[in-house]
Tab-separated table of C-alpha atoms and ligand atoms in Angstrom:
chain	number	residue	atom	x	y	z
A	555	MET	CA	87.203	166.114	252.499
A	556	ARG	CA	88.505	163.168	250.218
A	557	LEU	CA	86.400	160.225	249.624
A	558	ASP	CA	87.945	157.046	248.105
A	559	ALA	CA	85.009	155.561	245.991
A	560	GLY	CA	86.237	152.205	244.547
A	561	GLY	CA	89.719	153.763	243.787
A	562	VAL	CA	88.534	157.134	242.426
A	563	GLU	CA	88.901	159.937	244.731
A	564	GLY	CA	86.223	162.666	245.175
A	565	ALA	CA	86.735	165.778	246.985
A	566	GLY	CA	83.932	167.588	249.169
A	567	GLU	CA	83.881	170.553	251.392
A	568	CYS	CA	82.029	170.987	254.810
A	569	VAL	CA	80.756	174.423	254.748
A	570	ALA	CA	79.818	174.709	258.475
A	571	GLY	CA	81.246	177.814	260.261
A	572	GLU	CA	83.308	177.963	263.276
A	573	ALA	CA	80.407	179.213	265.273
A	574	PRO	CA	76.522	178.239	264.996
A	575	PHE	CA	75.583	181.883	263.622
A	576	TYR	CA	74.211	180.932	260.046
A	577	SER	CA	72.830	177.528	261.255
A	578	ALA	CA	73.020	175.269	264.125
A	579	GLU	CA	75.927	173.334	262.718
A	580	THR	CA	79.700	173.967	263.269
A	581	VAL	CA	82.966	172.619	262.238
A	582	ASP	CA	83.149	170.621	265.489
A	583	THR	CA	79.560	169.146	265.388
A	584	ALA	CA	80.146	168.190	261.642
A	585	ARG	CA	83.259	166.415	262.530
A	586	HIS	CA	81.596	164.523	265.383
A	587	VAL	CA	78.790	163.673	263.245
A	588	ILE	CA	80.865	162.388	260.222
A	589	GLU	CA	83.175	160.355	262.349
A	590	ARG	CA	80.692	158.818	264.513
A	591	TYR	CA	77.641	158.348	262.342
A	592	LEU	CA	77.837	159.491	258.756
A	593	ALA	CA	81.090	157.824	257.603
A	594	PRO	CA	80.310	154.538	259.075
A	595	ALA	CA	77.043	154.412	257.246
A	596	VAL	CA	78.760	154.544	253.762
A	597	LEU	CA	82.335	153.336	254.145
A	598	GLY	CA	82.631	149.958	252.697
A	599	THR	CA	78.949	150.050	251.534
A	600	PRO	CA	78.326	149.441	247.821
A	601	LEU	CA	76.153	152.371	246.543
A	602	GLU	CA	75.148	152.489	242.842
A	603	SER	CA	75.306	156.141	242.407
A	604	PRO	CA	75.672	159.240	244.468
A	605	ASP	CA	71.900	159.664	244.525
A	606	ARG	CA	71.998	156.679	246.992
A	607	VAL	CA	74.491	158.502	249.409
A	608	GLY	CA	71.763	160.950	250.786
A	609	PRO	CA	69.263	158.267	251.624
A	610	ALA	CA	72.138	156.123	253.363
A	611	LEU	CA	73.077	159.223	255.394
A	612	ALA	CA	69.461	160.212	256.240
A	613	HIS	CA	69.155	156.885	258.013
A	614	ALA	CA	72.276	157.401	259.937
A	615	ALA	CA	71.401	160.850	261.466
A	616	LYS	CA	68.819	163.491	261.673
A	617	GLY	CA	69.728	167.020	260.374
A	618	HIS	CA	73.544	167.748	260.177
A	619	ARG	CA	72.970	168.555	256.557
A	620	MET	CA	76.351	170.352	256.082
A	621	ALA	CA	78.021	167.491	257.383
A	622	LYS	CA	76.032	165.133	255.012
A	623	ALA	CA	76.785	167.399	252.058
A	624	ALA	CA	80.626	167.178	252.325
A	625	LEU	CA	80.256	163.263	251.873
A	626	GLU	CA	77.551	163.563	249.337
A	627	MET	CA	79.280	165.995	247.170
A	628	ALA	CA	82.714	164.205	247.336
A	629	ALA	CA	80.711	161.183	246.111
A	630	TRP	CA	79.354	163.197	243.141
A	631	ASP	CA	82.832	164.332	242.215
A	632	ALA	CA	84.233	160.776	242.398
A	633	ARG	CA	81.348	159.510	240.009
A	634	ALA	CA	81.951	162.381	237.500
A	635	ARG	CA	85.589	161.711	237.650
A	636	ALA	CA	85.131	157.891	237.154
A	637	GLU	CA	82.921	158.694	234.010
A	638	GLY	CA	85.470	161.108	232.664
A	639	VAL	CA	82.890	163.979	232.631
A	640	SER	CA	82.626	167.277	234.241
A	641	LEU	CA	80.569	167.626	237.583
A	642	ALA	CA	78.488	170.379	235.703
A	643	GLU	CA	77.703	167.751	233.045
A	644	ALA	CA	76.796	165.125	235.512
A	645	LEU	CA	74.465	167.473	237.338
A	646	GLY	CA	72.699	168.512	233.937
A	647	GLY	CA	74.364	171.864	233.678
A	648	VAL	CA	73.925	173.703	230.470
A	649	ARG	CA	76.234	176.919	230.892
A	650	ALA	CA	79.904	177.347	230.170
A	651	ARG	CA	80.120	180.359	232.354
A	652	VAL	CA	78.080	181.608	235.317
A	653	PRO	CA	77.369	185.174	236.222
A	654	ALA	CA	78.996	186.251	239.403
A	655	GLY	CA	77.731	188.512	242.238
A	656	VAL	CA	79.404	189.464	245.374
A	657	SER	CA	78.200	189.674	249.090
A	658	ILE	CA	79.382	192.480	251.232
A	659	GLY	CA	79.157	192.472	255.038
A	660	ILE	CA	77.974	195.059	257.311
A	661	HIS	CA	80.390	198.053	257.601
A	662	ASP	CA	80.127	200.876	260.115
A	663	ASP	CA	81.672	203.257	258.044
A	664	ILE	CA	79.588	203.970	254.961
A	665	GLN	CA	82.363	205.638	252.959
A	666	ALA	CA	84.343	202.448	253.413
A	667	LEU	CA	81.516	200.442	252.200
A	668	ILE	CA	81.033	202.543	249.184
A	669	ASP	CA	84.649	202.296	248.253
A	670	ARG	CA	84.463	198.520	248.637
A	671	VAL	CA	81.400	198.410	246.332
A	672	SER	CA	83.132	200.562	243.783
A	673	GLY	CA	86.091	198.156	243.832
A	674	PHE	CA	83.862	195.188	242.990
A	675	VAL	CA	81.854	197.002	240.281
A	676	ASP	CA	84.974	198.124	238.558
A	677	GLU	CA	86.054	194.284	238.714
A	678	GLY	CA	82.956	193.570	236.849
A	679	TYR	CA	80.795	191.734	239.326
A	680	ARG	CA	77.307	191.563	238.045
A	681	ARG	CA	75.324	192.041	241.230
A	682	VAL	CA	76.100	193.466	244.657
A	683	LYS	CA	74.463	192.214	247.766
A	684	LEU	CA	74.540	194.144	250.946
A	685	LYS	CA	74.024	192.598	254.424
A	686	VAL	CA	71.433	194.539	256.445
A	687	ALA	CA	70.142	194.514	260.000
A	688	PRO	CA	67.249	196.470	261.561
A	689	ASP	CA	69.810	199.299	262.766
A	690	ARG	CA	72.024	199.078	259.628
A	691	ASP	CA	69.721	199.115	256.663
A	692	LEU	CA	67.959	202.305	255.251
A	693	GLU	CA	70.790	204.624	255.594
A	694	VAL	CA	73.222	202.277	254.175
A	695	VAL	CA	71.175	201.132	251.164
A	696	ARG	CA	70.318	204.600	250.365
A	697	ALA	CA	73.829	205.997	250.214
A	698	VAL	CA	74.981	202.957	247.903
A	699	ARG	CA	72.086	203.457	245.637
A	700	LEU	CA	72.558	207.096	245.383
A	701	LYS	CA	76.217	206.424	244.504
A	702	PHE	CA	75.338	203.497	242.075
A	703	PRO	CA	72.000	204.151	240.577
A	704	HIS	CA	72.232	201.380	237.916
A	705	ILE	CA	73.763	198.414	239.558
A	706	ALA	CA	71.861	195.344	240.259
A	707	LEU	CA	71.617	195.687	243.933
A	708	THR	CA	70.057	193.262	246.555
A	709	VAL	CA	70.130	192.992	250.361
A	710	ASP	CA	70.322	190.004	252.718
A	711	ALA	CA	69.124	190.189	256.495
A	712	ASN	CA	70.010	186.706	257.393
A	713	ALA	CA	66.768	186.342	259.288
A	714	ALA	CA	67.540	189.680	261.316
A	715	TYR	CA	64.056	191.092	261.242
A	716	SER	CA	60.966	189.952	263.185
A	717	GLY	CA	57.246	190.416	262.467
A	718	ARG	CA	57.300	193.885	264.167
A	719	ASP	CA	59.582	195.122	261.541
A	720	LEU	CA	57.307	194.672	258.477
A	721	ASP	CA	56.960	198.421	257.916
A	722	ARG	CA	60.679	198.868	257.953
A	723	ILE	CA	61.346	196.116	255.459
A	724	ARG	CA	58.828	197.626	253.135
A	725	ALA	CA	60.728	200.928	253.253
A	726	LEU	CA	63.541	198.942	251.477
A	727	GLU	CA	61.206	199.019	248.447
A	728	ASP	CA	62.327	202.644	247.694
A	729	PHE	CA	65.784	201.422	246.425
A	730	ASP	CA	64.992	199.336	243.318
A	731	LEU	CA	66.399	196.095	244.758
A	732	ASP	CA	66.368	192.861	242.801
A	733	PHE	CA	65.228	191.041	245.894
A	734	ILE	CA	65.115	191.092	249.795
A	735	GLU	CA	66.953	187.989	251.036
A	736	GLN	CA	65.798	186.035	254.093
A	737	PRO	CA	64.355	189.116	256.184
A	738	LEU	CA	62.423	186.884	258.669
A	739	PRO	CA	63.354	183.871	260.680
A	740	ALA	CA	63.847	180.631	258.916
A	741	ASP	CA	60.863	178.801	260.302
A	742	ALA	CA	58.572	181.695	259.579
A	743	LEU	CA	57.123	180.746	256.134
A	744	LEU	CA	53.702	182.196	256.707
A	745	LEU	CA	54.983	185.407	257.902
A	746	HIS	CA	57.313	185.685	254.743
A	747	ALA	CA	54.157	184.823	252.680
A	748	ASP	CA	52.307	187.782	254.347
A	749	LEU	CA	55.284	190.135	253.847
A	750	GLN	CA	55.665	188.977	250.158
A	751	ASP	CA	51.941	189.731	249.651
A	752	ARG	CA	52.485	193.352	250.658
A	753	LEU	CA	55.619	193.877	248.775
A	754	GLU	CA	56.598	194.597	245.032
A	755	THR	CA	59.959	193.443	245.442
A	756	PRO	CA	60.680	189.692	245.453
A	757	ILE	CA	61.663	187.900	248.623
A	758	CYS	CA	64.595	185.228	248.195
A	759	LEU	CA	64.587	182.543	250.661
A	760	ASP	CA	67.926	181.340	252.001
A	761	GLU	CA	68.037	179.795	255.471
A	762	SER	CA	64.410	178.695	255.124
A	763	ILE	CA	65.067	176.383	252.496
A	764	THR	CA	66.531	173.438	254.339
A	765	SER	CA	64.945	170.624	252.060
A	766	PRO	CA	62.901	169.949	249.133
A	767	ASP	CA	59.870	169.621	251.484
A	768	ARG	CA	60.323	173.146	252.904
A	769	CYS	CA	60.798	174.397	249.542
A	770	ARG	CA	57.597	172.845	248.335
A	771	ASP	CA	55.726	174.373	251.376
A	772	ALA	CA	57.415	177.889	250.681
A	773	LEU	CA	56.232	177.752	247.142
A	774	GLY	CA	52.900	176.437	248.106
A	775	VAL	CA	52.198	179.397	250.425
A	776	ALA	CA	53.992	181.846	248.092
A	777	ALA	CA	56.426	182.772	250.686
A	778	CYS	CA	59.147	183.982	248.157
A	779	ARG	CA	59.670	184.587	244.432
A	780	VAL	CA	63.295	183.871	244.397
A	781	VAL	CA	65.243	180.886	245.998
A	782	ASN	CA	68.871	180.750	247.029
A	783	ILE	CA	70.259	177.293	246.609
A	784	LYS	CA	73.203	176.361	248.782
A	785	PRO	CA	74.190	172.752	248.496
A	786	GLY	CA	75.682	172.652	252.016
A	787	ARG	CA	72.432	173.849	253.597
A	788	LEU	CA	70.449	171.202	251.595
A	789	ALA	CA	72.644	168.293	252.372
A	790	GLY	CA	74.031	168.019	248.892
A	791	HIS	CA	73.743	168.080	245.105
A	792	GLY	CA	70.922	165.652	245.046
A	793	PRO	CA	68.441	167.690	247.087
A	794	SER	CA	69.784	170.849	245.510
A	795	ARG	CA	68.766	169.477	242.142
A	796	VAL	CA	65.225	168.603	243.498
A	797	VAL	CA	64.862	172.296	244.787
A	798	HIS	CA	66.106	173.595	241.511
A	799	ASP	CA	63.532	171.681	239.586
A	800	LEU	CA	60.585	172.391	242.030
A	801	CYS	CA	61.358	176.058	241.519
A	802	ALA	CA	61.687	175.714	237.818
A	803	GLY	CA	58.296	174.185	237.802
A	804	ALA	CA	56.763	177.079	239.828
A	805	GLY	CA	58.412	179.666	237.581
A	806	VAL	CA	60.609	180.806	240.570
A	807	PRO	CA	64.271	181.634	239.479
A	808	VAL	CA	67.083	180.391	241.645
A	809	TRP	CA	70.817	181.132	242.092
A	810	CYS	CA	73.629	179.614	243.941
A	811	GLY	CA	74.666	181.063	247.264
A	812	GLY	CA	77.867	180.591	248.987
A	813	MET	CA	79.350	179.900	252.515
A	814	LEU	CA	82.936	181.339	251.925
A	815	GLU	CA	84.180	178.202	250.365
A	816	SER	CA	87.579	177.279	249.369
A	817	GLY	CA	88.268	176.482	245.752
A	818	ILE	CA	86.783	172.871	246.460
A	819	GLY	CA	83.412	174.008	247.512
A	820	ARG	CA	83.529	176.723	245.061
A	821	ALA	CA	84.035	174.337	242.165
A	822	HIS	CA	81.011	172.373	243.404
A	823	ASN	CA	78.941	175.593	243.444
A	824	VAL	CA	80.023	176.835	240.047
A	825	ALA	CA	79.060	173.264	238.612
A	826	LEU	CA	75.557	173.585	240.150
A	827	ALA	CA	75.192	177.186	239.080
A	828	SER	CA	75.372	175.910	235.608
A	829	LEU	CA	71.942	174.361	235.824
A	830	PRO	CA	69.128	175.991	233.597
A	831	ASN	CA	66.940	177.628	236.143
A	832	MET	CA	70.032	179.206	237.821
A	833	ARG	CA	68.838	182.421	236.148
A	834	LEU	CA	70.353	185.086	238.646
A	835	PRO	CA	74.027	185.872	239.456
A	836	GLY	CA	75.332	183.725	242.248
A	837	ASP	CA	77.622	184.142	245.228
A	838	THR	CA	80.167	182.438	243.195
A	839	SER	CA	82.800	184.961	243.372
A	840	ALA	CA	86.472	184.518	242.252
A	841	SER	CA	88.861	182.980	244.633
A	842	ASP	CA	90.735	186.346	245.393
A	843	ARG	CA	87.364	187.671	247.065
A	844	TYR	CA	88.162	185.669	249.962
A	845	TRP	CA	91.593	184.156	249.604
A	846	GLU	CA	95.179	185.433	249.064
A	847	ARG	CA	95.842	181.947	247.547
A	848	ASP	CA	93.353	179.213	247.055
A	849	VAL	CA	93.614	175.532	247.752
A	850	VAL	CA	92.730	174.642	244.306
A	851	ASP	CA	94.841	175.028	241.014
A	852	PRO	CA	93.836	176.750	238.664
A	853	PRO	CA	92.066	179.288	241.207
A	854	PHE	CA	88.859	180.746	240.103
A	855	THR	CA	88.979	184.090	238.282
A	856	LEU	CA	86.488	186.725	237.255
A	857	ASN	CA	86.201	187.255	233.339
A	858	ALA	CA	85.951	190.743	232.078
A	859	ASP	CA	82.073	190.196	231.486
A	860	GLY	CA	81.499	189.375	235.089
A	861	THR	CA	81.273	185.509	234.721
A	862	VAL	CA	83.152	182.817	236.095
A	863	ASP	CA	84.038	179.793	233.891
A	864	VAL	CA	82.576	176.490	234.695
A	865	PRO	CA	85.436	173.848	234.764
A	866	THR	CA	85.196	171.384	231.935
A	867	GLY	CA	87.915	168.711	233.245
A	868	ALA	CA	86.580	165.413	234.832
A	869	GLY	CA	84.842	165.833	238.094
A	870	ILE	CA	85.088	169.360	239.803
A	871	GLY	CA	87.600	170.198	237.133
A	872	VAL	CA	90.353	171.777	239.328
A	873	ASP	CA	93.135	170.032	241.185
A	874	VAL	CA	94.008	170.496	244.749
A	875	ASP	CA	97.206	172.133	245.436
A	876	GLU	CA	98.694	169.519	247.750
A	877	GLU	CA	101.555	171.515	248.717
A	878	PHE	CA	99.569	174.537	249.807
A	879	LEU	CA	96.939	172.326	251.432
A	880	ALA	CA	99.628	170.498	253.589
A	881	PHE	CA	100.664	173.874	254.619
A	882	VAL	CA	97.443	175.248	255.669
A	883	MET	CA	96.059	172.066	257.282
A	884	GLU	CA	95.852	171.793	260.885
A	885	GLU	CA	95.033	168.066	261.345
A	886	GLU	CA	94.408	165.078	259.065
A	887	VAL	CA	92.103	162.349	260.023
A	888	THR	CA	91.576	159.035	258.006
A	889	LEU	CA	88.428	157.043	258.414
A	890	THR	CA	88.189	153.329	257.151
B	2212	MG	MG1	71.852	184.585	252.727
């Protein structure tokens, strides 16, 4: 998405999926809500700063945070470009490079999974995250841990377990995991708190943290000891920074998750990941983790030490590859 903010253009990316599997939003719902409700609420409206975009969008529609984030984050890029500073600097970032982890989906073939992990470890990724589900967990994690006894390893259940599975989740403690991500349903803060109380391993919340208020509640009941920040899930950089600060105040480390973004969304995530309490490797992988060719120039690459450089140019600090974007684009819509 491109936003013309008083003659300066900013770029954002809507991270909703094709289907409502991660959250209720999809590409189609986001497009509908942006065209019908969100864009009319901000286009032609003088707003002092990107921090004013979120409240204006909140008045226009309930929920639909990924749709809102696309606009809000484009406004942040435009503001940073107008000021001639990097987005990382505009957000309060303090790091020149951010440690990168990698997230690996469920494989039916354990040997194929081990080969995949091996490739990413050789590339230098600092942390490996395995997706797990109640029928695809202990055996898989045991096999990977046996093969790689020293890597930083985590698991992510994407809310696949229920309150009946607490003993099964506790069995994951045998594998020296840095954290167990979102084992239980997003709304189940008290159940997460009960589970966290019984676990040595930290719980990291992802899907549960949909707003600063939810984060405050999660921290208040000790439902987690780590938080995954995704600006798309939180309606943009503004609320993401609030969650970052809340967690910092509670001594809870955070990291930046990913939604398989193109280079535009990735640039936003990398800038956000440079904030001081982003103390764990993010899912801020290099462009080639997901794309044969990225839509930004230069693409994001992994340094030998398993980090990704935070761009220093104005705004998101990378250029959109117009020729390639035109090639992959299915449709262009202009809203005025
Ligand atoms: Mg997750």
